[in-house]
Tab-separated table of C-alpha atoms in Angstrom:
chain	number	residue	atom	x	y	z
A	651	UNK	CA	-67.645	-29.819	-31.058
A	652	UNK	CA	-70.313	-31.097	-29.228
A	653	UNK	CA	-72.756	-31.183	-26.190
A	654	UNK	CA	-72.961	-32.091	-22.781
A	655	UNK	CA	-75.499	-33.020	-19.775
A	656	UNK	CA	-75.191	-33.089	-16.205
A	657	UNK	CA	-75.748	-36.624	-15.017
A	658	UNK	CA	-75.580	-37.349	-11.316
A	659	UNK	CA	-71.934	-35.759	-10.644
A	660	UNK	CA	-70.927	-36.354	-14.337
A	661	UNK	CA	-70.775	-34.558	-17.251
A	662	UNK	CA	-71.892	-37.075	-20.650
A	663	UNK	CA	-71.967	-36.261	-24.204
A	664	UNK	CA	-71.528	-36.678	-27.546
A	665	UNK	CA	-68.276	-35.352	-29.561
A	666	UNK	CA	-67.615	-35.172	-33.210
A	667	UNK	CA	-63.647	-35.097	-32.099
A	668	UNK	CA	-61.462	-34.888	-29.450
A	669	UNK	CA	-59.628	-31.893	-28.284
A	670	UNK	CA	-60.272	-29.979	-25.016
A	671	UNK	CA	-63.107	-28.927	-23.450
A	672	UNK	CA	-63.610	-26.321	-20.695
A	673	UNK	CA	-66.431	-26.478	-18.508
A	674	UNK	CA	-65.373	-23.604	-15.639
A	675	UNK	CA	-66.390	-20.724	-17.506
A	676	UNK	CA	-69.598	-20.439	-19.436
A	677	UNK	CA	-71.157	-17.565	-21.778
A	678	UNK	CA	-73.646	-16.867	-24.153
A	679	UNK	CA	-71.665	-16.968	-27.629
A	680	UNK	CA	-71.726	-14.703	-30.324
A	681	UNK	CA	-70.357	-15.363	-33.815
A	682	UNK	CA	-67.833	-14.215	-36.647
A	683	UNK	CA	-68.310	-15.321	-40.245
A	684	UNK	CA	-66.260	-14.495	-43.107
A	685	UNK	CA	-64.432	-16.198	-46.198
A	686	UNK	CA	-60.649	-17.316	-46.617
A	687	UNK	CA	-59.471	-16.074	-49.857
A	688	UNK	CA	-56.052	-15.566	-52.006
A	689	UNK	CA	-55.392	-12.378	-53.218
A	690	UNK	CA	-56.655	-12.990	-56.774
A	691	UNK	CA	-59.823	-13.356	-54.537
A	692	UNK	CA	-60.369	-17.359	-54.875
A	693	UNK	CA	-61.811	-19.123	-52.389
A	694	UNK	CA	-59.479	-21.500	-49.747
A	695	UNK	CA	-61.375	-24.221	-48.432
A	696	UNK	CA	-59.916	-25.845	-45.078
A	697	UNK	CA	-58.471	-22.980	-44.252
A	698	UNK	CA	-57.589	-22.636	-40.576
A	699	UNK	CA	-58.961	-19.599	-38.688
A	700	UNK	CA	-58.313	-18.376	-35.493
A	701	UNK	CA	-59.331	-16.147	-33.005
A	702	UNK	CA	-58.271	-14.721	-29.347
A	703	UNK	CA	-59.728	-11.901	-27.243
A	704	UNK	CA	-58.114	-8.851	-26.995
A	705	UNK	CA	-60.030	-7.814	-23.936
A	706	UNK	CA	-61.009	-11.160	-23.042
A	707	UNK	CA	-59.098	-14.092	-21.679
A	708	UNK	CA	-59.949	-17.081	-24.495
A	709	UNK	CA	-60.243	-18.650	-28.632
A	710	UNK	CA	-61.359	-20.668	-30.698
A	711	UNK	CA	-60.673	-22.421	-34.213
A	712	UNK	CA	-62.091	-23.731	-36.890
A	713	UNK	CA	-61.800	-24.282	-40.872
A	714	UNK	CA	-63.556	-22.792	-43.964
A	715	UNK	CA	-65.637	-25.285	-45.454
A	716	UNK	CA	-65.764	-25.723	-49.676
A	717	UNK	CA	-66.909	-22.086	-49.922
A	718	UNK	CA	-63.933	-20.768	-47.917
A	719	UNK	CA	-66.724	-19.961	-45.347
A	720	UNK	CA	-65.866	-19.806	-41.818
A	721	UNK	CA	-68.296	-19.442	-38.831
A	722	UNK	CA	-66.576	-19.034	-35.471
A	723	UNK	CA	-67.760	-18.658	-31.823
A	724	UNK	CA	-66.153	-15.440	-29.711
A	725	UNK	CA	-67.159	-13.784	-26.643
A	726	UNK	CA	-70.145	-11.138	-27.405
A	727	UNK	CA	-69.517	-7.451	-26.606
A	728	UNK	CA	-65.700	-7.212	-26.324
A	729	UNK	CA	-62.923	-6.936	-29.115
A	730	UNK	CA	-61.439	-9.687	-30.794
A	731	UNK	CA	-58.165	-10.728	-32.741
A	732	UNK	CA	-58.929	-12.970	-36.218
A	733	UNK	CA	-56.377	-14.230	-38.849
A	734	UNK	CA	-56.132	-17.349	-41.133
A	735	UNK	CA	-53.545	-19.551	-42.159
A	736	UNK	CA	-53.062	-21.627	-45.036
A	737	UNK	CA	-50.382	-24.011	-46.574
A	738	UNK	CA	-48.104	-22.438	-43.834
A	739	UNK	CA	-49.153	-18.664	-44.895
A	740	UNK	CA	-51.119	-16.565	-42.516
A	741	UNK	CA	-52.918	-13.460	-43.002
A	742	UNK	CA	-52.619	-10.450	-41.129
A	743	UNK	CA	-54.612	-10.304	-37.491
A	744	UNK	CA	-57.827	-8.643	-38.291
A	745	UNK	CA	-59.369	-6.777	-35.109
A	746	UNK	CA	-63.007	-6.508	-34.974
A	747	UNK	CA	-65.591	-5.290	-32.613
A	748	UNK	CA	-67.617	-9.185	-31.567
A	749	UNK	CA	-71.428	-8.329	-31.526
A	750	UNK	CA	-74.156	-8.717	-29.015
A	751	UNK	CA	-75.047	-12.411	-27.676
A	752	UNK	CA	-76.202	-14.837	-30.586
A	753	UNK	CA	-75.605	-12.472	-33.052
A	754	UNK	CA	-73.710	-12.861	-35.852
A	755	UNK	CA	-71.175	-10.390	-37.681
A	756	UNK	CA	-70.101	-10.518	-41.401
A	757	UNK	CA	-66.231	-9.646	-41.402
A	758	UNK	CA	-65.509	-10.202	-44.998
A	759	UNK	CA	-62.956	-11.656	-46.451
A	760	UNK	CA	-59.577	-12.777	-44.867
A	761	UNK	CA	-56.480	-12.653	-47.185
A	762	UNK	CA	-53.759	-14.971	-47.365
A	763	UNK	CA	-51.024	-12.728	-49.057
A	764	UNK	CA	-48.619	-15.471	-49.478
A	765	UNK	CA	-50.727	-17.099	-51.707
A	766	UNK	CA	-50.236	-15.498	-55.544
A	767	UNK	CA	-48.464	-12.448	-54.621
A	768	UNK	CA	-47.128	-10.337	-51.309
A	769	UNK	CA	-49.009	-8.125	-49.077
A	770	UNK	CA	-47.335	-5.049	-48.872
A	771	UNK	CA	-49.573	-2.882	-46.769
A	772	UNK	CA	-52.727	-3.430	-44.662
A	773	UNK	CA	-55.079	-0.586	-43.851
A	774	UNK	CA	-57.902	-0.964	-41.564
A	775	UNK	CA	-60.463	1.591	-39.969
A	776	UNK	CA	-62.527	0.543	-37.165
A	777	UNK	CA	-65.138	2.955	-35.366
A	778	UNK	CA	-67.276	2.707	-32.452
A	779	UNK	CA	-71.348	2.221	-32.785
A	780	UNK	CA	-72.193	5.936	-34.660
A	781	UNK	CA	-72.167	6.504	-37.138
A	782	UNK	CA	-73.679	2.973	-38.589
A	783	UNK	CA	-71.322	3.461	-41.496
A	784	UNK	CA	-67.714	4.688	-42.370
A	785	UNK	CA	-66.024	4.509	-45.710
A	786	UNK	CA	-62.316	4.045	-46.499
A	787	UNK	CA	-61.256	5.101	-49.434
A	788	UNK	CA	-57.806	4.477	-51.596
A	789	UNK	CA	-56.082	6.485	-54.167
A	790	UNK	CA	-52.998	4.981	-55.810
A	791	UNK	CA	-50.256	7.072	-57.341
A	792	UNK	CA	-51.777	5.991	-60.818
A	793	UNK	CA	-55.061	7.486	-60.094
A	794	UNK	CA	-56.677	4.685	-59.673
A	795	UNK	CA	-59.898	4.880	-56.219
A	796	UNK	CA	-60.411	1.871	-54.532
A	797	UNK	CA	-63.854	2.076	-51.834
A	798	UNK	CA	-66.622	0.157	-51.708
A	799	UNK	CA	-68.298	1.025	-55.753
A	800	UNK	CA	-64.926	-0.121	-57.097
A	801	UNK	CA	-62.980	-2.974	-54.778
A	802	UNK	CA	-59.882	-3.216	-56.830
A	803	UNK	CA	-57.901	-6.253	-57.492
A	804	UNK	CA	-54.920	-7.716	-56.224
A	805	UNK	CA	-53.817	-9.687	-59.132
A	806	UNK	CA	-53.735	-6.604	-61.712
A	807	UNK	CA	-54.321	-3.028	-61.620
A	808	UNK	CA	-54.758	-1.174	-58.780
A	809	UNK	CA	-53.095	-4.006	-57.298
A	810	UNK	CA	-55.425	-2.941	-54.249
A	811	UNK	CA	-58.111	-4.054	-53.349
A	812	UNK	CA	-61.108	-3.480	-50.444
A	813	UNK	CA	-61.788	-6.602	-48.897
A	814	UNK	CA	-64.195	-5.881	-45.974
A	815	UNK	CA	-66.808	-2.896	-46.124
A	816	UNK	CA	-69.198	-3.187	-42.936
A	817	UNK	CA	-72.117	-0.720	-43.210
A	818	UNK	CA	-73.294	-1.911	-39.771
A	819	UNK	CA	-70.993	0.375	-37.424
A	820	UNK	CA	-67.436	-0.817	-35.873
A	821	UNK	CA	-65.835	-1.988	-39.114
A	822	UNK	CA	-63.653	-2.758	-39.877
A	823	UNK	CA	-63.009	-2.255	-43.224
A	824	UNK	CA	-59.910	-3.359	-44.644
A	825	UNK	CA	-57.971	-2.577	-47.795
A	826	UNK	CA	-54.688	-4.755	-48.627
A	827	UNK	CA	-52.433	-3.325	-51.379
A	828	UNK	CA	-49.774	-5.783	-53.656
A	829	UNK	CA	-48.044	-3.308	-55.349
């Protein structure tokens, strides 16, 4: 985290820690944001969150702040692996569409599943640009409809829940189930 300047044949800057840095290759970031959350749907700050191209060579990290917010840089226009771990847990890889150059894309929330209960099934629909919005929809043997006017919980009844709905094209939107 930090910037540098070209001085003479060096490179000087200022860091707010040490870890590598990787000057060959540059490119015009875009960004993912999200939150970290159990499956009751509480917040995790400092979680760790990850990401690697699918289509790209490259990643970064970084960790939710008090909000479980995390904000992290990916290469624009290409596709994208994300997933979060915390207190040894991870969630399951979320893959997601990276937007245009300095633009920034919601993907909702992560969730650990080994935090307050098991994940026992991850459903995620992704699309391409049209149409601007999909919907994924749930019905549980109890009757119960999980989309985007009723999310669900994971802690009771459905014991499902919608955790991502994108109404901006690519998804994805992702439903975990408990139970």
């Amino acid at each position: 985290d930090g910037q540098a300047v070209r001085e003479g044949t060096a490179l000087v800057g200022t860091v707010t820690h040490f870890t590598w840095w990787n000057y060959d290759i540059t490119y015009d970031a875009s960004f993912l944001t999200g939150r970290v959350v159990d499956v009751a749907g509480s917040t995790l700050s400092n979680a760790h969150v990850e990401h690697r191209g699918i289509d790209y060579r490259g990643g970064s990290a970084r960790h939710t702040d008090a909000d479980g917010v995390f904000t992290i840089p990916v290469n624009p226009n290409l596709r994208a692996e994300v997933w979060a771990v915390y207190r040894g847990e991870r969630s399951v890889p979320i893959e997601v569409d990276t937007p245009p150059p300095f633009e920034t894309r919601d993907i909702g929330d992560i969730v650990i599943p080994g935090i307050g209960a098991s994940v026992n099934a991850t459903f995620t629909l992704s699309w391409g640009g049209e149409p601007g919005d999909l919907d994924a929809h749930l019905w549980t043997p109890g009757g119960d409809h999980v989309y985007y006017g009723s999310r669900g919980s994971l802690s009771e009844a459905p014991f499902a829940q919608l955790n991502t709905d994108d109404t901006s094209s690519y998804g994805p939107e992702i439903t975990t189930v408990t139970t």
